[in-house]
Structures are given as structure tokens and as C-alpha cells.
PDB file of C-alpha atoms in Angstrom:
ATOM      1  CA  MET A  40      59.015  97.527  72.125  1.00  0.00           C
ATOM      2  CA  ASP A  41      57.980  97.313  75.743  1.00  0.00           C
ATOM      3  CA  THR A  42      60.271  99.144  78.177  1.00  0.00           C
ATOM      4  CA  GLY A  43      60.155  96.104  80.458  1.00  0.00           C
ATOM      5  CA  ALA A  44      61.907  94.123  77.726  1.00  0.00           C
ATOM      6  CA  MET A  45      64.152  96.961  76.604  1.00  0.00           C
ATOM      7  CA  SER A  46      66.000  97.391  79.918  1.00  0.00           C
ATOM      8  CA  PRO A  47      67.389  93.832  80.173  1.00  0.00           C
ATOM      9  CA  LEU A  48      68.284  93.913  76.472  1.00  0.00           C
ATOM     10  CA  MET A  49      70.282  97.134  76.860  1.00  0.00           C
ATOM     11  CA  ILE A  50      71.977  96.020  80.079  1.00  0.00           C
ATOM     12  CA  GLY A  51      72.789  92.644  78.535  1.00  0.00           C
ATOM     13  CA  ALA A  52      74.201  94.222  75.392  1.00  0.00           C
ATOM     14  CA  GLY A  53      76.338  96.567  77.504  1.00  0.00           C
ATOM     15  CA  LEU A  54      77.735  93.723  79.614  1.00  0.00           C
ATOM     16  CA  PHE A  55      78.393  91.628  76.507  1.00  0.00           C
ATOM     17  CA  VAL A  56      80.260  94.503  74.804  1.00  0.00           C
ATOM     18  CA  LEU A  57      82.266  95.126  77.991  1.00  0.00           C
ATOM     19  CA  GLY A  58      83.221  91.439  78.006  1.00  0.00           C
ATOM     20  CA  VAL A  59      84.347  91.667  74.364  1.00  0.00           C
ATOM     21  CA  VAL A  60      86.457  94.758  75.121  1.00  0.00           C
ATOM     22  CA  MET A  61      88.106  93.098  78.141  1.00  0.00           C
ATOM     23  CA  PHE A  62      88.772  89.918  76.140  1.00  0.00           C
ATOM     24  CA  THR A  63      90.359  91.955  73.325  1.00  0.00           C
ATOM     25  CA  GLN A  64      92.575  93.880  75.761  1.00  0.00           C
ATOM     26  CA  GLU A  65      93.766  90.658  77.409  1.00  0.00           C
ATOM     27  CA  HIS A  66      94.496  89.073  74.026  1.00  0.00           C
ATOM     28  CA  LYS A  67      96.541  92.123  72.935  1.00  0.00           C
ATOM     29  CA  LYS A  68      98.427  92.132  76.250  1.00  0.00           C
ATOM     30  CA  LYS A  69      99.350  88.459  75.838  1.00  0.00           C
ATOM     31  CA  LYS A  70     100.729  89.142  72.368  1.00  0.00           C
ATOM     32  CA  ARG A  71     102.646  92.204  73.593  1.00  0.00           C
ATOM     33  CA  CYS A  72     104.058  90.656  76.784  1.00  0.00           C
ATOM     34  CA  ASN A  73     106.081  87.779  75.381  1.00  0.00           C
ATOM     35  CA  LYS A  74     109.231  87.807  77.527  1.00  0.00           C
ATOM     36  CA  ARG A  75     109.027  85.312  80.397  1.00  0.00           C
ATOM     37  CA  VAL A  76     110.935  86.338  83.517  1.00  0.00           C
ATOM     38  CA  ASN A  77     111.250  84.798  86.960  1.00  0.00           C
ATOM     39  CA  ALA A  78     109.970  86.892  89.837  1.00  0.00           C
ATOM     40  CA  VAL A  79     109.688  86.635  93.607  1.00  0.00           C
ATOM     41  CA  CYS A  80     106.774  87.896  95.681  1.00  0.00           C
ATOM     42  CA  CYS A  81     108.648  90.266  97.995  1.00  0.00           C
ATOM     43  CA  ASP A  82     105.710  91.983  99.694  1.00  0.00           C
ATOM     44  CA  VAL A  83     101.926  91.985 100.009  1.00  0.00           C
ATOM     45  CA  ILE A  84     100.178  95.361 100.179  1.00  0.00           C
ATOM     46  CA  ALA A  85      96.771  95.850 101.799  1.00  0.00           C
ATOM     47  CA  GLU A  86      94.621  98.280  99.823  1.00  0.00           C
ATOM     48  CA  THR A  87      91.174  99.568 100.690  1.00  0.00           C
ATOM     49  CA  ASN A  88      88.802 100.520  97.917  1.00  0.00           C
ATOM     50  CA  VAL A  89      86.191 102.921  99.235  1.00  0.00           C
ATOM     51  CA  THR A  90      82.728 102.850  97.706  1.00  0.00           C
ATOM     52  CA  LYS A  91      80.176 105.469  98.658  1.00  0.00           C
ATOM     53  CA  GLY A  92      76.521 104.577  98.733  1.00  0.00           C
ATOM     54  CA  ILE A  93      73.473 106.499  99.799  1.00  0.00           C
ATOM     55  CA  GLY A  94      74.246 107.558 103.351  1.00  0.00           C
ATOM     56  CA  SER A  95      77.090 105.089 103.820  1.00  0.00           C
ATOM     57  CA  VAL A  96      80.738 104.542 103.049  1.00  0.00           C
ATOM     58  CA  ARG A  97      82.077 101.027 102.670  1.00  0.00           C
ATOM     59  CA  GLY A  98      85.685  99.974 102.400  1.00  0.00           C
ATOM     60  CA  VAL A  99      86.646  96.739 100.711  1.00  0.00           C
ATOM     61  CA  LYS A 100      90.097  95.485 101.656  1.00  0.00           C
ATOM     62  CA  GLN A 101      92.130  93.518  99.151  1.00  0.00           C
ATOM     63  CA  TYR A 102      95.692  92.266  99.125  1.00  0.00           C
ATOM     64  CA  VAL A 103      97.980  92.887  96.157  1.00  0.00           C
ATOM     65  CA  PRO A 104     101.396  91.259  95.667  1.00  0.00           C
ATOM     66  CA  VAL A 105     104.599  93.144  94.892  1.00  0.00           C
ATOM     67  CA  TYR A 106     106.958  91.210  92.636  1.00  0.00           C
ATOM     68  CA  GLU A 107     110.702  91.670  92.357  1.00  0.00           C
ATOM     69  CA  ILE A 108     112.127  90.885  88.933  1.00  0.00           C
ATOM     70  CA  GLU A 109     115.615  90.931  87.459  1.00  0.00           C
ATOM     71  CA  MET A 110     115.633  92.898  84.206  1.00  0.00           C
ATOM     72  CA  GLU A 111     119.036  93.284  82.505  1.00  0.00           C
ATOM     73  CA  GLU A 112     121.143  93.306  85.694  1.00  0.00           C
ATOM     74  CA  GLU A 113     118.610  95.596  87.368  1.00  0.00           C
ATOM     75  CA  SER A 114     116.301  94.577  90.197  1.00  0.00           C
ATOM     76  CA  VAL A 115     112.847  96.112  89.802  1.00  0.00           C
ATOM     77  CA  GLN A 116     109.714  95.913  91.943  1.00  0.00           C
ATOM     78  CA  VAL A 117     106.317  95.926  90.260  1.00  0.00           C
ATOM     79  CA  LYS A 118     102.881  95.832  91.863  1.00  0.00           C
ATOM     80  CA  GLY A 119     100.538  93.012  90.878  1.00  0.00           C
ATOM     81  CA  GLN A 120      97.368  93.741  88.961  1.00  0.00           C
ATOM     82  CA  ILE A 121      94.880  91.481  90.715  1.00  0.00           C
ATOM     83  CA  GLY A 122      93.972  91.868  94.365  1.00  0.00           C
ATOM     84  CA  ARG A 123      92.434  89.105  96.435  1.00  0.00           C
ATOM     85  CA  PRO A 124      90.409  89.293  99.642  1.00  0.00           C
ATOM     86  CA  TYR A 125      92.810  87.242 101.782  1.00  0.00           C
ATOM     87  CA  ALA A 126      96.493  87.887 102.470  1.00  0.00           C
ATOM     88  CA  ASP A 127      97.066  84.124 102.649  1.00  0.00           C
ATOM     89  CA  ASP A 128      96.486  83.937  98.878  1.00  0.00           C
ATOM     90  CA  TYR A 129      99.992  85.357  98.429  1.00  0.00           C
ATOM     91  CA  THR A 130     103.154  84.085 100.075  1.00  0.00           C
ATOM     92  CA  LYS A 131     106.274  86.199 100.469  1.00  0.00           C
ATOM     93  CA  GLY A 132     109.204  84.484  98.832  1.00  0.00           C
ATOM     94  CA  LYS A 133     107.051  82.527  96.388  1.00  0.00           C
ATOM     95  CA  ARG A 134     108.579  82.296  92.925  1.00  0.00           C
ATOM     96  CA  VAL A 135     106.323  83.032  89.966  1.00  0.00           C
ATOM     97  CA  VAL A 136     106.740  83.553  86.246  1.00  0.00           C
ATOM     98  CA  LEU A 137     105.736  86.909  84.767  1.00  0.00           C
ATOM     99  CA  CYS A 138     105.286  87.627  81.087  1.00  0.00           C
ATOM    100  CA  CYS A 139     106.651  91.126  80.433  1.00  0.00           C
ATOM    101  CA  ASN A 140     106.656  93.511  77.527  1.00  0.00           C
ATOM    102  CA  PRO A 141     110.328  93.628  76.400  1.00  0.00           C
ATOM    103  CA  ASP A 142     110.053  97.404  75.884  1.00  0.00           C
ATOM    104  CA  ASN A 143     108.324  98.215  79.190  1.00  0.00           C
ATOM    105  CA  TYR A 144     108.801  95.877  82.151  1.00  0.00           C
ATOM    106  CA  ARG A 145     105.861  97.466  84.021  1.00  0.00           C
ATOM    107  CA  ASP A 146     103.545  96.097  81.321  1.00  0.00           C
ATOM    108  CA  PHE A 147     103.157  92.461  82.401  1.00  0.00           C
ATOM    109  CA  TYR A 148     100.747  89.732  83.306  1.00  0.00           C
ATOM    110  CA  VAL A 149     100.942  86.710  85.575  1.00  0.00           C
ATOM    111  CA  PRO A 150     100.000  83.488  83.744  1.00  0.00           C
ATOM    112  CA  ASP A 151      98.934  81.913  87.067  1.00  0.00           C
ATOM    113  CA  GLU A 152      96.231  84.601  87.403  1.00  0.00           C
ATOM    114  CA  ASP A 153      94.632  83.891  84.017  1.00  0.00           C
ATOM    115  CA  PHE A 154      91.933  81.863  85.756  1.00  0.00           C
ATOM    116  CA  TYR A 155      90.712  84.928  87.681  1.00  0.00           C
ATOM    117  CA  LYS A 156      90.753  87.278  84.690  1.00  0.00           C
ATOM    118  CA  ASN A 157      89.147  84.738  82.371  1.00  0.00           C
ATOM    119  CA  GLY A 158      86.513  84.025  85.009  1.00  0.00           C
ATOM    120  CA  ARG A 159      85.575  87.695  85.210  1.00  0.00           C
ATOM    121  CA  ILE A 160      85.355  87.974  81.434  1.00  0.00           C
ATOM    122  CA  ALA A 161      83.260  84.793  81.186  1.00  0.00           C
ATOM    123  CA  LEU A 162      80.955  86.136  83.907  1.00  0.00           C
ATOM    124  CA  LEU A 163      80.373  89.323  81.897  1.00  0.00           C
ATOM    125  CA  PHE A 164      79.667  87.327  78.722  1.00  0.00           C
ATOM    126  CA  THR A 165      77.220  84.940  80.363  1.00  0.00           C
ATOM    127  CA  THR A 166      75.459  87.634  82.394  1.00  0.00           C
ATOM    128  CA  GLY A 167      75.102  89.737  79.246  1.00  0.00           C
ATOM    129  CA  ILE A 168      73.667  86.831  77.283  1.00  0.00           C
ATOM    130  CA  ALA A 169      71.293  85.938  80.135  1.00  0.00           C
ATOM    131  CA  CYS A 170      70.028  89.536  80.353  1.00  0.00           C
ATOM    132  CA  MET A 171      69.503  89.687  76.592  1.00  0.00           C
ATOM    133  CA  ALA A 172      67.632  86.361  76.690  1.00  0.00           C
ATOM    134  CA  LEU A 173      65.450  87.721  79.499  1.00  0.00           C
ATOM    135  CA  GLY A 174      64.703  90.822  77.416  1.00  0.00           C
ATOM    136  CA  ILE A 175      63.721  88.725  74.402  1.00  0.00           C
ATOM    137  CA  PHE A 176      61.551  86.511  76.612  1.00  0.00           C
ATOM    138  CA  LEU A 177      59.810  89.548  78.134  1.00  0.00           C
ATOM    139  CA  PHE A 178      59.263  91.000  74.667  1.00  0.00           C
ATOM    140  CA  PHE A 179      57.439  87.901  73.459  1.00  0.00           C
ATOM    141  CA  ILE A 180      55.267  87.425  76.549  1.00  0.00           C
ATOM    142  CA  SER A 181      54.137  91.055  76.733  1.00  0.00           C
TER     143      SER A 181
END
């Protein structure tokens, strides 16, 4: 097989498998986190992820919500799992529903954020399939 066709096939297969793994993890989390609790966004934290390239350092700022939940007469703060590029995406005082693991309240997901997670997973699937299709196409034309 031509190496020009092999590279997109391997990259596509890797992205597709990564999408399957992420989908499986999300499905397991939704089964595990079955207790719905009301929460309030009490703070928004600015985080900077630093990526180092060749001769440069780049920081990407994202904003992550902190939720306050009432668990068995105890008030607990937990940090959100998805950051967004704009602080306006989160509003202090906004009420949301979290789905928590009854055995570990720090294991949770926000049903309102399913769109973002599912979008990322779908992007991996479709990019993987497109790369594999490109590899097959290159194989047959070479």
C-alpha cells in the first residue's frame, strides 16, 4: 500500500477510535450519574492553557463555571468540566441541573452541556471517516 494512502487511513482510524472511546465514556457517565440535583453558578474561573510550539508559547484563556450544590444538608462547590472562550457564556446566580453520581458528588455532568460534548465526539467521528475515505481514495488512484 502506498504511504500516501496509509497516512490518512491511520490518522482517520485513530480519530474514529478516539471518538468511540469518548462516546463510551460519556455513555457510562450518564448511566452512573443518575441523581438530579439543583445547582447555582456561584463563580466563573478564568484558566489559561499554555501550549508550547516551536519557538513560541501560546496561552488560550477559557472560562469555567463553579457550581454550588446542596448534597444531604451540605453545601458543596464543584468546578465545571467544560470551559468556554467567553465569560459571558456563564452567569453568576444562574440555576442549572446537574446529574451526579450518588456515591461521589464530584462525578457529575451538566445536561445543558451535552450539545458541546456531543459536538466534539461527532467531529472526531466525521473527521476520522473523512480521513479514512481520503486514504481509500488515494489508494485507488495511485
